[in-house]
Amino acid sequence: MFTIKPKAGRQSFLLSVYNEQGVQQLGVEVGRSPVFLYEDQHGKPSPEDYPLFRSINLADGKWHRVAISVEKKSVTIIVDCKKKLSRPLKRSDGAAINTDGITVFGTRILDEEVFEVRTMTIACYDAVFGGHFAGTTSKRSVVLYLVCFTMILECIPSWDRSLR
């Protein structure tokens, strides 16, 4: 989950996770049409099958709270606590990603385009929302999240906003 305000009309990577060989295993590209990049141990899905959210424009000059979850063979994006779209993730059965390489925020290793941020809050959780955001890697079960605590609290209807 993250709170972002991409520059109007821009498309750039917010997060890129690489294996030890430098192959991008996971990525989140935000902008006019957000893309969820994922490549498992068998090279699936192919780039033309990466989940693309054409009907969502995050590069409209406004702040957005965004959550992305992967469950089995589906990717879901929730924007501003209400707009929810799911796309198929054509990965292998028993898919895994290797996170033994590096994680890059704001770009990909060889890209010149960068995602500019003022402040980012990052945290990792083992279970959130009943495991809805869970994923697995080749060595262990891991959940990788970008969490903006403001988003979590504001998306929970029972949260007492007077505590801010």
Backbone as JSON, one array per atom type, in Angstrom:
{
  "sequence": "MFTIKPKAGRQSFLLSVYNEQGVQQLGVEVGRSPVFLYEDQHGKPSPEDYPLFRSINLADGKWHRVAISVEKKSVTIIVDCKKKLSRPLKRSDGAAINTDGITVFGTRILDEEVFEVRTMTIACYDAVFGGHFAGTTSKRSVVLYLVCFTMILECIPSWDRSLR",
  "N": [[0.85, -1.17, 0.0], [0.42, 2.26, -0.66], [0.79, 5.83, -0.66], [0.56, 8.16, -3.13], [1.58, 10.72, -5.48], [1.94, 10.97, -8.52], [3.77, 12.71, -11.11], [1.89, 14.61, -13.41], [0.74, 12.86, -16.23], [2.97, 11.16, -16.36], [4.73, 8.0, -16.37], [6.16, 5.69, -14.33], [8.41, 3.52, -12.46], [7.61, 2.49, -9.23], [8.43, 0.54, -7.48], [10.83, -2.05, -7.6], [11.85, -5.36, -7.64], [14.56, -7.51, -7.59], [16.19, -10.61, -8.57], [19.14, -12.57, -7.65], [20.54, -12.73, -10.04], [19.94, -10.43, -11.33], [17.51, -10.24, -12.61], [14.38, -8.82, -13.01], [11.91, -9.5, -10.74], [9.57, -8.62, -9.6], [7.48, -5.81, -9.88], [6.14, -2.5, -9.63], [4.56, -0.32, -11.6], [3.58, 2.94, -11.92], [1.2, 5.44, -12.95], [-0.35, 6.72, -15.85], [-1.58, 4.33, -16.66], [-1.51, 1.92, -14.5], [0.81, -0.8, -13.96], [1.4, -4.16, -13.05], [4.22, -5.82, -12.61], [5.46, -9.06, -12.84], [7.43, -11.91, -12.47], [7.78, -15.29, -12.35], [9.59, -18.26, -11.18], [9.64, -19.73, -13.5], [9.6, -17.98, -15.55], [7.13, -16.9, -16.07], [4.37, -14.64, -15.87], [4.52, -13.86, -19.43], [5.85, -10.72, -20.68], [3.83, -9.38, -22.2], [1.57, -10.27, -20.97], [1.45, -9.13, -18.47], [-0.38, -7.83, -15.73], [-2.4, -5.09, -16.45], [-3.8, -2.01, -15.68], [-5.78, -0.33, -17.24], [-7.99, 1.4, -16.97], [-7.49, 3.03, -14.85], [-6.11, 6.05, -13.83], [-3.41, 7.21, -12.36], [-1.75, 9.3, -12.65], [-2.76, 11.95, -12.53], [-2.23, 14.28, -11.28], [-3.15, 14.38, -8.69], [-3.29, 13.35, -5.22], [-3.2, 9.91, -4.33], [-4.37, 7.03, -2.65], [-3.22, 3.84, -2.68], [-3.59, 0.36, -2.94], [-2.22, -2.8, -3.57], [-2.83, -6.15, -4.2], [-1.95, -9.61, -4.27], [-3.39, -12.63, -4.93], [-3.38, -15.96, -5.26], [-3.94, -16.5, -8.55], [-4.51, -13.89, -9.28], [-4.52, -10.33, -9.42], [-5.22, -7.52, -7.52], [-6.23, -4.14, -7.44], [-6.72, -1.4, -5.36], [-7.99, 1.76, -5.18], [-7.9, 4.82, -3.56], [-9.37, 3.85, -1.39], [-11.74, 2.78, -2.4], [-12.21, 2.23, -5.25], [-11.99, -0.73, -6.93], [-10.29, -3.08, -8.75], [-9.71, -6.13, -10.45], [-7.31, -8.23, -12.02], [-6.25, -10.94, -14.11], [-3.43, -12.95, -13.15], [-1.17, -14.47, -14.87], [0.52, -16.67, -13.87], [2.73, -19.45, -13.09], [1.65, -22.67, -11.77], [2.27, -23.19, -8.36], [3.97, -21.04, -8.21], [6.84, -18.99, -7.58], [8.88, -16.33, -6.35], [12.18, -15.01, -6.39], [13.76, -13.26, -4.0], [16.35, -12.66, -3.35], [18.07, -10.84, -4.41], [18.27, -7.43, -5.09], [16.24, -4.68, -3.93], [14.66, -1.96, -5.37], [13.58, 1.32, -5.01], [11.54, 3.65, -6.63], [12.5, 3.53, -9.25], [13.81, 1.5, -12.0], [16.65, -0.66, -12.36], [18.18, 0.08, -14.73], [16.76, 2.21, -15.77], [16.19, 5.6, -16.78], [14.15, 7.24, -16.1], [12.66, 8.41, -13.16], [10.81, 7.99, -10.12], [9.59, 10.49, -8.24], [9.53, 11.3, -4.82], [8.35, 12.81, -1.79], [8.07, 11.97, 0.88], [8.17, 8.74, 2.26], [6.74, 5.99, 3.79], [7.68, 2.9, 4.93], [7.01, -0.49, 5.52], [7.1, -3.9, 6.58], [4.96, -6.68, 6.7], [3.7, -9.73, 8.11], [1.12, -10.69, 8.07], [-1.77, -9.24, 7.0], [-5.03, -8.03, 6.96], [-6.21, -10.64, 7.0], [-4.41, -12.22, 5.51], [-4.77, -11.49, 2.88], [-3.0, -10.1, 1.24], [-0.88, -11.78, 0.77], [2.09, -13.46, -0.43], [4.46, -15.73, -1.96], [7.88, -16.85, -1.75], [10.79, -18.47, -3.15], [12.26, -19.47, -1.01], [10.94, -19.01, 1.41], [7.84, -18.12, 3.03], [6.81, -14.92, 2.38], [5.73, -11.63, 2.86], [5.51, -8.77, 1.06], [5.27, -5.44, 1.45], [4.45, -2.06, 0.75], [3.65, 0.25, 2.99], [1.54, 2.77, 3.86], [0.77, 4.22, 6.74], [-1.24, 6.03, 7.2], [-3.03, 5.53, 5.12], [-3.96, 2.95, 5.73], [-5.26, 3.38, 8.18], [-7.2, 5.32, 7.45], [-8.72, 3.9, 5.67], [-10.07, 2.12, 7.16], [-13.2, 1.88, 8.32], [-14.08, 2.06, 11.03], [-12.15, 3.44, 12.38], [-11.16, 5.91, 14.65], [-11.06, 9.08, 13.77], [-10.49, 11.29, 15.27], [-8.27, 10.79, 16.72], [-6.03, 11.51, 15.36]],
  "CA": [[0.0, 0.0, 0.0], [1.21, 3.47, -0.73], [0.13, 7.08, -0.99], [1.42, 8.73, -4.16], [1.11, 11.79, -6.36], [2.85, 11.01, -9.66], [3.68, 13.89, -11.97], [0.84, 14.45, -14.42], [1.11, 12.26, -17.51], [4.18, 10.34, -16.28], [4.65, 6.57, -16.06], [7.46, 5.29, -13.81], [8.38, 2.43, -11.49], [7.64, 2.82, -7.81], [9.11, -0.55, -6.78], [11.39, -3.11, -8.45], [12.53, -6.39, -6.86], [15.4, -8.3, -8.49], [16.85, -11.78, -8.01], [20.6, -12.45, -7.61], [21.06, -12.6, -11.4], [19.54, -9.13, -11.85], [16.24, -10.34, -13.32], [13.29, -8.21, -12.23], [10.91, -10.49, -10.34], [8.34, -7.96, -9.19], [7.56, -4.37, -10.07], [4.9, -1.73, -9.66], [4.71, 0.87, -12.42], [2.41, 3.79, -11.69], [1.04, 6.54, -13.89], [-1.62, 6.76, -16.6], [-2.13, 2.97, -16.63], [-0.62, 1.13, -13.63], [1.18, -2.14, -14.4], [2.0, -5.01, -12.04], [5.18, -6.69, -13.27], [5.73, -10.24, -12.02], [8.02, -13.03, -13.21], [8.07, -16.37, -11.42], [10.79, -19.05, -11.45], [9.53, -20.31, -14.84], [9.51, -16.89, -16.52], [5.73, -16.59, -16.35], [3.83, -14.54, -17.22], [5.33, -13.11, -20.39], [5.59, -9.29, -20.51], [2.54, -8.95, -22.78], [0.49, -10.72, -20.09], [1.49, -8.46, -17.18], [-1.64, -7.15, -15.43], [-2.43, -3.66, -16.77], [-5.04, -1.41, -15.2], [-5.99, 0.78, -18.18], [-9.06, 2.33, -16.59], [-7.06, 3.82, -13.7], [-5.09, 7.05, -14.1], [-2.83, 7.72, -11.13], [-0.92, 10.47, -13.0], [-3.68, 13.06, -12.81], [-1.84, 15.43, -10.47], [-3.8, 14.31, -7.38], [-2.81, 12.31, -4.31], [-4.01, 8.7, -4.33], [-4.01, 5.93, -1.76], [-3.29, 2.67, -3.55], [-3.21, -0.95, -2.39], [-2.15, -3.85, -4.58], [-2.71, -7.45, -3.56], [-1.87, -10.79, -5.13], [-3.94, -13.82, -4.31], [-3.38, -17.04, -6.24], [-3.65, -16.04, -9.91], [-5.24, -12.65, -9.48], [-3.96, -9.1, -8.84], [-6.28, -6.55, -7.26], [-5.79, -2.79, -7.09], [-7.74, -0.6, -4.68], [-7.57, 3.15, -5.26], [-8.62, 5.74, -2.69], [-10.21, 3.06, -0.49], [-13.02, 2.34, -2.95], [-12.19, 1.67, -6.59], [-11.34, -2.02, -6.84], [-10.25, -3.82, -10.01], [-8.86, -7.32, -10.43], [-6.84, -8.71, -13.31], [-5.59, -12.25, -13.97], [-1.97, -13.03, -13.11], [-0.94, -15.74, -15.56], [1.75, -17.26, -13.37], [2.75, -20.91, -13.02], [1.2, -23.3, -10.53], [3.4, -23.25, -7.43], [4.87, -19.94, -8.56], [7.66, -18.38, -6.53], [9.84, -15.33, -6.8], [13.42, -15.0, -5.63], [14.03, -11.89, -3.54], [17.7, -12.63, -2.8], [18.84, -9.77, -5.05], [18.07, -6.11, -4.49], [14.96, -4.0, -4.11], [14.9, -0.57, -5.74], [12.4, 2.16, -4.92], [11.53, 4.86, -7.44], [13.0, 3.32, -10.61], [14.38, 0.18, -12.25], [18.11, -0.55, -12.36], [18.75, 0.78, -15.88], [15.88, 3.28, -16.25], [16.54, 6.98, -16.49], [12.95, 7.83, -15.49], [12.57, 8.13, -11.73], [9.6, 8.39, -9.43], [10.0, 11.42, -7.19], [8.67, 11.32, -3.64], [8.79, 13.67, -0.69], [8.16, 11.14, 2.06], [7.63, 7.4, 2.06], [6.77, 5.14, 4.98], [7.79, 1.52, 4.46], [6.97, -1.49, 6.58], [6.81, -5.26, 6.11], [4.04, -7.39, 7.59], [3.48, -11.13, 7.78], [-0.3, -10.92, 7.81], [-2.62, -8.06, 7.06], [-6.33, -8.3, 6.37], [-6.44, -12.07, 6.84], [-3.54, -12.82, 4.51], [-5.21, -11.13, 1.53], [-1.89, -9.58, 0.45], [0.24, -12.7, 0.91], [2.77, -14.02, -1.59], [5.49, -16.66, -1.52], [9.15, -16.84, -2.45], [11.34, -19.81, -3.27], [12.86, -19.92, 0.24], [10.07, -18.87, 2.58], [6.67, -17.27, 2.8], [7.14, -13.53, 2.68], [4.78, -10.64, 2.38], [6.23, -7.53, 0.82], [4.31, -4.34, 1.36], [4.72, -0.66, 1.01], [2.49, 0.59, 3.79], [1.39, 4.12, 4.39], [-0.13, 4.0, 7.86], [-2.4, 6.9, 7.03], [-3.99, 4.86, 4.25], [-4.58, 1.85, 6.45], [-6.2, 3.91, 9.17], [-8.32, 6.01, 6.82], [-9.54, 2.93, 4.94], [-10.82, 1.33, 8.14], [-14.33, 2.74, 8.69], [-14.28, 2.22, 12.46], [-11.05, 4.18, 12.98], [-11.55, 7.2, 15.22], [-10.23, 10.1, 13.15], [-10.14, 12.31, 16.26], [-6.99, 10.4, 17.32], [-4.92, 12.01, 14.53]],
  "C": [[0.89, 1.23, 0.0], [0.32, 4.66, -1.03], [1.06, 7.82, -1.93], [0.75, 9.89, -4.87], [2.1, 11.87, -7.52], [2.7, 12.31, -10.44], [2.68, 13.61, -13.07], [1.41, 13.9, -15.72], [2.31, 11.34, -17.49], [3.85, 8.89, -15.94], [6.03, 6.17, -15.57], [7.3, 4.21, -12.74], [8.51, 2.95, -10.07], [8.49, 1.81, -7.06], [9.6, -1.56, -7.79], [12.17, -4.07, -7.55], [13.26, -7.31, -7.83], [15.95, -9.53, -7.78], [18.37, -11.58, -8.07], [21.23, -12.27, -8.99], [20.66, -11.26, -12.04], [18.27, -9.15, -12.68], [15.15, -9.74, -12.44], [12.21, -9.24, -12.0], [9.55, -9.86, -10.08], [8.53, -6.46, -9.41], [6.19, -3.74, -10.06], [5.2, -0.45, -10.44], [3.43, 1.69, -12.28], [2.4, 4.92, -12.71], [-0.32, 6.47, -14.55], [-2.33, 5.41, -16.6], [-1.21, 2.11, -15.78], [-0.41, -0.29, -14.17], [1.78, -2.88, -13.21], [2.91, -5.98, -12.77], [5.52, -7.84, -12.32], [6.34, -11.3, -12.92], [8.41, -14.11, -12.22], [9.32, -17.15, -11.86], [10.78, -19.7, -12.83], [9.42, -19.23, -15.92], [8.1, -16.49, -16.89], [5.26, -15.47, -15.44], [4.8, -13.8, -18.15], [4.96, -11.63, -20.27], [4.25, -8.81, -21.09], [1.35, -9.37, -21.93], [0.55, -10.09, -18.69], [0.15, -7.75, -16.94], [-1.52, -5.63, -15.63], [-3.79, -3.12, -16.37], [-5.31, -0.14, -16.0], [-6.99, 1.82, -17.7], [-8.7, 3.21, -15.38], [-5.94, 4.77, -14.12], [-4.6, 7.62, -12.78], [-2.0, 8.98, -11.37], [-1.8, 11.65, -13.39], [-3.38, 14.29, -11.95], [-2.45, 15.45, -9.08], [-3.12, 13.23, -6.53], [-3.77, 11.12, -4.37], [-3.45, 7.72, -3.31], [-4.25, 4.65, -2.56], [-2.84, 1.43, -2.78], [-3.22, -1.94, -3.54], [-1.99, -5.17, -3.84], [-2.65, -8.54, -4.62], [-2.42, -11.95, -4.33], [-4.12, -14.87, -5.39], [-3.02, -16.49, -7.61], [-4.43, -14.78, -10.26], [-4.52, -11.5, -8.78], [-5.11, -8.12, -8.7], [-5.65, -5.21, -6.9], [-6.98, -2.05, -6.49], [-7.21, 0.83, -4.66], [-8.49, 4.02, -4.4], [-9.7, 5.04, -1.86], [-11.51, 2.57, -1.11], [-12.93, 1.67, -4.31], [-11.37, 0.39, -6.57], [-11.44, -2.74, -8.18], [-9.33, -5.02, -9.85], [-8.52, -7.71, -11.86], [-6.2, -10.08, -13.09], [-4.07, -12.1, -13.94], [-1.62, -14.42, -13.64], [0.4, -16.35, -15.16], [1.61, -18.78, -13.29], [2.09, -21.41, -11.74], [2.42, -23.44, -9.63], [4.42, -22.16, -7.68], [5.61, -19.41, -7.34], [8.52, -17.3, -7.16], [11.03, -15.36, -5.87], [13.74, -13.56, -5.27], [15.43, -11.77, -2.95], [18.59, -11.57, -3.43], [18.64, -8.46, -4.33], [16.65, -5.62, -4.74], [15.27, -2.52, -4.33], [13.58, 0.18, -5.66], [12.57, 3.36, -5.85], [12.04, 4.71, -8.86], [13.29, 1.83, -10.82], [15.88, 0.4, -12.41], [18.64, 0.3, -13.51], [17.88, 1.92, -16.41], [16.45, 4.65, -15.91], [15.37, 7.69, -15.8], [12.91, 7.44, -14.02], [11.25, 8.62, -11.19], [10.04, 9.26, -8.26], [8.99, 11.4, -6.05], [9.23, 12.29, -2.63], [9.02, 12.82, 0.56], [7.57, 9.78, 1.75], [7.78, 6.62, 3.37], [6.73, 3.7, 4.51], [7.75, 0.58, 5.65], [6.65, -2.84, 5.96], [5.95, -5.96, 7.16], [3.92, -8.84, 7.15], [2.02, -11.41, 7.46], [-1.06, -9.62, 8.01], [-3.92, -8.44, 6.39], [-6.52, -9.78, 6.06], [-5.61, -12.71, 5.76], [-3.88, -12.46, 3.09], [-4.06, -10.69, 0.65], [-0.7, -10.54, 0.42], [0.79, -13.18, -0.42], [3.82, -14.99, -1.08], [6.76, -16.45, -2.33], [9.68, -18.25, -2.46], [11.88, -20.33, -1.94], [11.91, -19.89, 1.43], [8.85, -18.05, 2.21], [7.02, -15.86, 3.26], [6.04, -12.65, 2.14], [5.56, -9.34, 2.24], [5.23, -6.42, 0.6], [4.99, -3.0, 1.45], [3.49, -0.21, 1.76], [2.56, 2.05, 4.19], [0.35, 3.99, 5.5], [-1.37, 4.87, 7.77], [-3.46, 6.21, 6.19], [-4.71, 3.75, 5.0], [-5.64, 2.39, 7.4], [-7.4, 4.58, 8.52], [-9.21, 5.06, 6.03], [-10.33, 2.02, 5.88], [-11.94, 2.2, 8.67], [-14.46, 3.01, 10.18], [-13.17, 3.03, 13.14], [-11.52, 5.55, 13.43], [-10.6, 8.28, 14.71], [-9.83, 11.21, 14.13], [-8.79, 12.0, 16.91], [-5.8, 10.93, 16.53], [-4.16, 13.1, 15.19]]
}
